[in-house]
mmCIF file of C-alpha atoms in Angstrom:
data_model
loop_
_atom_site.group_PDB
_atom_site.id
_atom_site.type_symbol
_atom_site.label_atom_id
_atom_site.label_comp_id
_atom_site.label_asym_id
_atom_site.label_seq_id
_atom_site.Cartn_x
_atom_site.Cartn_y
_atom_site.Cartn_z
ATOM 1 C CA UNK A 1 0.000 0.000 0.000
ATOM 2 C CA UNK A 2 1.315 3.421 -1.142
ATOM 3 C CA UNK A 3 1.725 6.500 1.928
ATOM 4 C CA UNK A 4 0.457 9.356 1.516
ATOM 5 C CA UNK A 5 4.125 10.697 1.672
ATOM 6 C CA UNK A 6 4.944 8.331 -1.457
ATOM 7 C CA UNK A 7 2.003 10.023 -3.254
ATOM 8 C CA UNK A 8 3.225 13.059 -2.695
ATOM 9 C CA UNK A 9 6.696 12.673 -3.511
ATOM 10 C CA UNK A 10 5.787 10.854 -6.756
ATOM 11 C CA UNK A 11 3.787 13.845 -7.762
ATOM 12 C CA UNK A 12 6.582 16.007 -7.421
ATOM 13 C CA UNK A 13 8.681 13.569 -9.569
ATOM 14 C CA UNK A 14 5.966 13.763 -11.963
ATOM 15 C CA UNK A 15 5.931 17.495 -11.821
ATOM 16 C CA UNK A 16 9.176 17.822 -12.747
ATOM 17 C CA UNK A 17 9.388 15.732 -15.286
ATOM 18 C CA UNK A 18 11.782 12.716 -13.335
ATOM 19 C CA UNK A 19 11.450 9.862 -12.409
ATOM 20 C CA UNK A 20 12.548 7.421 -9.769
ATOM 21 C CA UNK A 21 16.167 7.567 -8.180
ATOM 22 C CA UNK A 22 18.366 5.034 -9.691
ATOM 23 C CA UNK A 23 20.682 2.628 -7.057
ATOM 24 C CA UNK A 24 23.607 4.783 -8.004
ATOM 25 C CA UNK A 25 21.937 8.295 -7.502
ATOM 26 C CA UNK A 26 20.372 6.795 -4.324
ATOM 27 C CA UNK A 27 23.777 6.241 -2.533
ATOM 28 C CA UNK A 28 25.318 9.223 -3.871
ATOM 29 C CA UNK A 29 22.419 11.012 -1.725
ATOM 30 C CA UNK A 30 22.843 9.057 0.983
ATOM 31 C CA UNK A 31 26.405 9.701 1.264
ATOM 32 C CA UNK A 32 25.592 13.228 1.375
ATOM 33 C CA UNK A 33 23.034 12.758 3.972
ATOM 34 C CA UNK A 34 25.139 10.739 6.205
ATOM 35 C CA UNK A 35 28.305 12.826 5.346
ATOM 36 C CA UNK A 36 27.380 16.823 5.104
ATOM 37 C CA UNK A 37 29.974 19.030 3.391
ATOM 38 C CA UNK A 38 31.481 21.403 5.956
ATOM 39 C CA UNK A 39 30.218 25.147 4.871
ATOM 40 C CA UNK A 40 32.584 27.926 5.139
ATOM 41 C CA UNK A 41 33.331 28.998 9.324
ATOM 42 C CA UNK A 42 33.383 32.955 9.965
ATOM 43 C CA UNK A 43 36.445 33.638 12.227
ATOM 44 C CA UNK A 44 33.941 34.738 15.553
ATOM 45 C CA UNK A 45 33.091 30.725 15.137
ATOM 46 C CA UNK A 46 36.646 29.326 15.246
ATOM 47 C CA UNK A 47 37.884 29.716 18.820
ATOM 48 C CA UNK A 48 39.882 27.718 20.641
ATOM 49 C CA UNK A 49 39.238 27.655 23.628
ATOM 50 C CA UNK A 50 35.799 27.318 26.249
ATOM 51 C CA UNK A 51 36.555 30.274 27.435
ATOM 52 C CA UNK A 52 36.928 31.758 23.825
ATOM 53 C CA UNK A 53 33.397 30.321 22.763
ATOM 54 C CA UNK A 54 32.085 31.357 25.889
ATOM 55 C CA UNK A 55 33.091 35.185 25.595
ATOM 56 C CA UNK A 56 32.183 35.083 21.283
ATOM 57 C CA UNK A 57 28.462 34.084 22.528
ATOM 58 C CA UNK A 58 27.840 36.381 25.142
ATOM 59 C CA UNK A 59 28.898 39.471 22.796
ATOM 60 C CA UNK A 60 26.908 37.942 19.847
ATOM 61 C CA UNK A 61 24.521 37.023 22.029
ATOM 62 C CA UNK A 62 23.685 40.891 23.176
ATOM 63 C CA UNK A 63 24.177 42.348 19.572
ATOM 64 C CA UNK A 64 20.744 41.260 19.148
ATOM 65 C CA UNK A 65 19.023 42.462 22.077
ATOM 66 C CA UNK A 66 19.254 39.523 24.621
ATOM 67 C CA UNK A 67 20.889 39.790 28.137
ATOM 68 C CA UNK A 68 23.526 37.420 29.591
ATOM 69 C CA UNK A 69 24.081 36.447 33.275
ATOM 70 C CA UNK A 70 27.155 34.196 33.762
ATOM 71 C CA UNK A 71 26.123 31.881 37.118
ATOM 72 C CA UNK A 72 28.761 29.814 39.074
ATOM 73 C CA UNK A 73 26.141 27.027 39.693
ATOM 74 C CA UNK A 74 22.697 25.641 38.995
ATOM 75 C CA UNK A 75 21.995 26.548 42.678
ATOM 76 C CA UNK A 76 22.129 29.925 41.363
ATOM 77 C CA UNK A 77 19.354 29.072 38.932
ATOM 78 C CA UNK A 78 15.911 30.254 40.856
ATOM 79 C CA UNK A 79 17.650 33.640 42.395
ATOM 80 C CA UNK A 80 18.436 34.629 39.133
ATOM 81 C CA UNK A 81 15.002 34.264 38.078
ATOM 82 C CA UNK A 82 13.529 35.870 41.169
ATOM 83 C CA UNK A 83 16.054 38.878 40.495
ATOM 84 C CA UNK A 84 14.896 38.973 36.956
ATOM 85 C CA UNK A 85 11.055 39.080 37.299
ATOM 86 C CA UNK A 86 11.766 41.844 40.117
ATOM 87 C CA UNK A 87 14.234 44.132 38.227
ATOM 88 C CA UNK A 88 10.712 44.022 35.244
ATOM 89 C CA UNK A 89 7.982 44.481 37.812
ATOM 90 C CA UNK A 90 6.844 41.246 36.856
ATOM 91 C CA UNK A 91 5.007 38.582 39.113
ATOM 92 C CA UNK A 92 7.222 35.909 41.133
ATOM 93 C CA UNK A 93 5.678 33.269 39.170
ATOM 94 C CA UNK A 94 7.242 31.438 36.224
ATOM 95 C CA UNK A 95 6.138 28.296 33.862
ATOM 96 C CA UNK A 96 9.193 26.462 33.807
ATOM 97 C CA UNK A 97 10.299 23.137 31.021
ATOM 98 C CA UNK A 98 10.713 19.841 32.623
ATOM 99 C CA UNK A 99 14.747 19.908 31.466
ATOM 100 C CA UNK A 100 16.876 17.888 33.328
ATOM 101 C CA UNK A 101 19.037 21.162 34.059
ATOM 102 C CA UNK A 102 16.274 22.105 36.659
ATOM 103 C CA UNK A 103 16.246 18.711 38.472
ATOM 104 C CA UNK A 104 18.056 19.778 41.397
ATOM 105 C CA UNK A 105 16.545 23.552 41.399
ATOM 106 C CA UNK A 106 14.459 24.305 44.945
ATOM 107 C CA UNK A 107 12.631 27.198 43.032
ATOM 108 C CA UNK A 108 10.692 28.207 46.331
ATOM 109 C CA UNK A 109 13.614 28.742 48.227
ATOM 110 C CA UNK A 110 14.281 31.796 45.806
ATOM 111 C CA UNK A 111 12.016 34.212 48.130
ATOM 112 C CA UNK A 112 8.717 32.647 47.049
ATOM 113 C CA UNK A 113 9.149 32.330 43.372
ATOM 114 C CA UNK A 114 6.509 29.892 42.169
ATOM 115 C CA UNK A 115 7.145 27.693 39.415
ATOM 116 C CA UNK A 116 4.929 25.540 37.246
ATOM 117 C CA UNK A 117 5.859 23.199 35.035
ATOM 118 C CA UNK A 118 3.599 22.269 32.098
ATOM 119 C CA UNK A 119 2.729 24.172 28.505
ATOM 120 C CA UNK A 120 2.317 28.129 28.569
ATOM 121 C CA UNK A 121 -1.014 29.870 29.435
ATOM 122 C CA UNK A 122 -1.909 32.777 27.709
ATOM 123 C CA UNK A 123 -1.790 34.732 31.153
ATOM 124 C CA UNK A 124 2.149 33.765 32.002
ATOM 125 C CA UNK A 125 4.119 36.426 32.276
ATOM 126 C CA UNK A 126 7.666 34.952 31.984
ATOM 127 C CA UNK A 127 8.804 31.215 31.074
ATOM 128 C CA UNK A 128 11.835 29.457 32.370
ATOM 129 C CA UNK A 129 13.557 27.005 29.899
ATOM 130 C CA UNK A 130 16.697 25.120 28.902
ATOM 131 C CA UNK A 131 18.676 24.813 26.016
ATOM 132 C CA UNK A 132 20.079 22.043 24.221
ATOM 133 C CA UNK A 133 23.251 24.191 22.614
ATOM 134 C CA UNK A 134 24.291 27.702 22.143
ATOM 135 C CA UNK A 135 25.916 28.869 18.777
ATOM 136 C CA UNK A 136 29.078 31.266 19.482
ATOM 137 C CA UNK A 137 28.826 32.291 15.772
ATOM 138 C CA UNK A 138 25.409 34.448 16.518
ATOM 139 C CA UNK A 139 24.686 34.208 19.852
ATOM 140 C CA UNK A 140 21.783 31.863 18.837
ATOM 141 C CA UNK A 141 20.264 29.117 21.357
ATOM 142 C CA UNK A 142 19.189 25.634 19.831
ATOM 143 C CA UNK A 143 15.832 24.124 21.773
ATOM 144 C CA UNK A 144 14.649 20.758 21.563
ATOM 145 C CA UNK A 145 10.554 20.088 22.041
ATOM 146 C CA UNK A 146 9.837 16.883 24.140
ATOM 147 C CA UNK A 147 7.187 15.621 26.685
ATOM 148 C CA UNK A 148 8.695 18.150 29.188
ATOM 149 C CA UNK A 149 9.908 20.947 26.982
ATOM 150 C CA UNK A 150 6.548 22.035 25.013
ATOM 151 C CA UNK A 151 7.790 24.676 22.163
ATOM 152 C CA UNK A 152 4.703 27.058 23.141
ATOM 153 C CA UNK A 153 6.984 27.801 26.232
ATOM 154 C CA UNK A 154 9.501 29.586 23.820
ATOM 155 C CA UNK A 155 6.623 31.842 21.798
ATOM 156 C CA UNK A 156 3.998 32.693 24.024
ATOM 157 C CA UNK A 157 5.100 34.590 27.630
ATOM 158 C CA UNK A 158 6.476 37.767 26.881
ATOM 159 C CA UNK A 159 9.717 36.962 29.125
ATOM 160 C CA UNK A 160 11.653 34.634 27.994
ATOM 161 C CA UNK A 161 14.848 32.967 30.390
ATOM 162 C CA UNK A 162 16.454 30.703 28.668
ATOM 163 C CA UNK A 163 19.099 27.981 30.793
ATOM 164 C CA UNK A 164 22.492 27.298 29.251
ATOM 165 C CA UNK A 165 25.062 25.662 30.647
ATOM 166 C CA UNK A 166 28.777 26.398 29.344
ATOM 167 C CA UNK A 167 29.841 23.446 28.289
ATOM 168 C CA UNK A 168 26.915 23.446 25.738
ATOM 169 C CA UNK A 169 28.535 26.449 23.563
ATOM 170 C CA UNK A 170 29.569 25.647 20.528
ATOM 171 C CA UNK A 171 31.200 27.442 17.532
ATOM 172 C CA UNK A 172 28.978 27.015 14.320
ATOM 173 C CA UNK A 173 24.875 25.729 13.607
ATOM 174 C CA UNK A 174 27.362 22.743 12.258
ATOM 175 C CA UNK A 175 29.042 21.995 15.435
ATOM 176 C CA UNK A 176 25.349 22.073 16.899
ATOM 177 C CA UNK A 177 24.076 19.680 14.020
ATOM 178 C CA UNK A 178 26.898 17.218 14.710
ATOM 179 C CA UNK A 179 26.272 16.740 18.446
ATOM 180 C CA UNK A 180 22.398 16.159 17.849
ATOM 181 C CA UNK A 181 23.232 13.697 14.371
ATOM 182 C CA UNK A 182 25.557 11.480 16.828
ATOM 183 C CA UNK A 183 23.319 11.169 20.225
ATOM 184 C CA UNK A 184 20.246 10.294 17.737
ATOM 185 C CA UNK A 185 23.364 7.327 16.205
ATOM 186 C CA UNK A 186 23.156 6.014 19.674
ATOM 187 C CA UNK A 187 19.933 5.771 20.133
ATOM 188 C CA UNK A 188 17.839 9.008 21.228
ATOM 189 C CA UNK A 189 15.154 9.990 18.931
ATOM 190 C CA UNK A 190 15.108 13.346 16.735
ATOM 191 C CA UNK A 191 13.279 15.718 18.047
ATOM 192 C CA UNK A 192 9.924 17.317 16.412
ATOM 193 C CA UNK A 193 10.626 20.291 16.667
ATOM 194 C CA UNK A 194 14.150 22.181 16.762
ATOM 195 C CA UNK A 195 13.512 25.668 17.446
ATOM 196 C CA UNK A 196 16.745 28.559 16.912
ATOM 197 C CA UNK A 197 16.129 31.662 18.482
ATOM 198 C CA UNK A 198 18.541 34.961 18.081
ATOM 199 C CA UNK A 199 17.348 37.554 20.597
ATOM 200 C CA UNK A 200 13.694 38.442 21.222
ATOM 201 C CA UNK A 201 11.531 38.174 19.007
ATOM 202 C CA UNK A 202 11.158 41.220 16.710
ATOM 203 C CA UNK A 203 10.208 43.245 13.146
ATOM 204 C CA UNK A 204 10.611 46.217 11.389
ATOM 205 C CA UNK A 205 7.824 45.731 8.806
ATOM 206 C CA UNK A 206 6.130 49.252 9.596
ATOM 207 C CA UNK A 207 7.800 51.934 8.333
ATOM 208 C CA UNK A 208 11.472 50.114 9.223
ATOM 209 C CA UNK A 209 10.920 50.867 12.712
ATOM 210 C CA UNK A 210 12.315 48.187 15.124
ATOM 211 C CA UNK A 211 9.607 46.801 17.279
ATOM 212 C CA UNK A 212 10.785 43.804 19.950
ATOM 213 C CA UNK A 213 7.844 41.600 21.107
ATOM 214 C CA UNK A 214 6.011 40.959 17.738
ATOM 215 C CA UNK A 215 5.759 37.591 17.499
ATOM 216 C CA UNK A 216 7.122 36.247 20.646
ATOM 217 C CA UNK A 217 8.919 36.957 23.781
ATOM 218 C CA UNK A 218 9.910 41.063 23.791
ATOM 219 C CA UNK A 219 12.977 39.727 26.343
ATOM 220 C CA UNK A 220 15.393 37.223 26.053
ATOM 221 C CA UNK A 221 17.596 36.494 29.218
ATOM 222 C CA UNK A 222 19.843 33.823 29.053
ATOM 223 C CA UNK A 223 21.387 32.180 32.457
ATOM 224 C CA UNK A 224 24.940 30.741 31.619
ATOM 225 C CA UNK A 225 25.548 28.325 33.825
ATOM 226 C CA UNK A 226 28.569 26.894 34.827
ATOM 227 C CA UNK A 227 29.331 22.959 35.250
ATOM 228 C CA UNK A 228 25.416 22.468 35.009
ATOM 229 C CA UNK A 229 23.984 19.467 33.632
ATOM 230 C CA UNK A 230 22.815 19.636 29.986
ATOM 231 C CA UNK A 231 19.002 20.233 29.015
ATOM 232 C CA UNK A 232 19.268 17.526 26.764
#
């Protein structure tokens, strides 16, 4: 029985006037699947050292409007929330992502933060999540959606915190790619949905006037975190 992804695909074909890939054409794509091409590396993504990666992200990281807050620990985790929602006037209550960075995280100890874990509500204020890598080479965070990290979290509240620990920078989207390509070889299962995000949210569609907040989050505030446990 044909799928309804064969149909399609065989329409295209049609479309286009080909037909079916021949055995030789079929693992010459394969090879290219299984073996990307390196793309060219911009010099910001080539650094040698953690430290290096570390310092390229932050400053890419606030070119586009986020903030940074380098923590010594994951006990540090729910202060820096608390601070966060109180330096914004914003209510001590957070929807947080079911990461494993947040295991260990005693949220109500941080002067009576509340957290709640689950998808995002249309009246959260701020959400709390992790993130699976961050790219030196733009200051961009790579999230994974799974049963405990719902990908609403990252559109909907208009406060965005975002967990990253250190040792999950990386140089280049490739770097990223790599990682993810060889833990789904041993065994873990891609992800739905892989969502990059480069500062808040934003547009200058009326009259090229920069407007933050137009599609998602208007703040993006990313916890670096040193030595904590990946959100993976």
């Amino acid at each position: 029985m044909i799928s309804g992804r064969e149909r399609t695909l065989s329409a295209i074909r049609d479309a286009l006037g080909r037909g079916a890939l021949g055995p030789d054409e079929k693992a010459k794509l394969e090879r290219r699947l299984r073996y990307p091409r390196a793309n060219v590396v911009p010099a910001r993504g080539q650094c040698d050292s953690r430290e290096g990666l570390v310092a390229t992200f932050i400053a890419e990281a606030e070119r586009v409007n986020a903030t940074v807050e380098r923590l010594c620990s994951g006990d540090d985790i729910a202060p820096a929330v608390a601070d966060f929602l109180r330096a914004h006037n914003l209510p001590q209550r957070v929807r947080v992502a079911g990461d494993a960075v947040f295991k260990d995280v005693r949220w109500s100890d941080a002067g009576g933060l509340e957290a709640e874990a689950g998808p995002a509500a249309a009246d959260d204020s701020a959400s709390v999540t992790g993130a699976y890598a961050g790219i030196a080479e733009t200051g961009t965070l790579m999230l994974l959606s799974g049963p405990d990290s719902p990908t609403l979290l990252n559109f909907l509240p208009p406060n965005h915190i975002i967990v990253l620990p250190e040792g999950s920078v990386v140089g280049t989207y490739e770097d990223a790619w790599h990682r993810l390509r060889a833990e789904v070889g041993t065994g873990i299962a891609m992800p739905r949905v892989i969502t990059w995000i480069t500062g808040p949210s934003r547009t200058a569609d009326i009259e090229q006037t920069l407007l933050l907040g137009a599609h998602g989050p208007r703040r993006l505030h990313v916890l670096l975190v040193d030595g904590a446990t990946s959100a993976a």
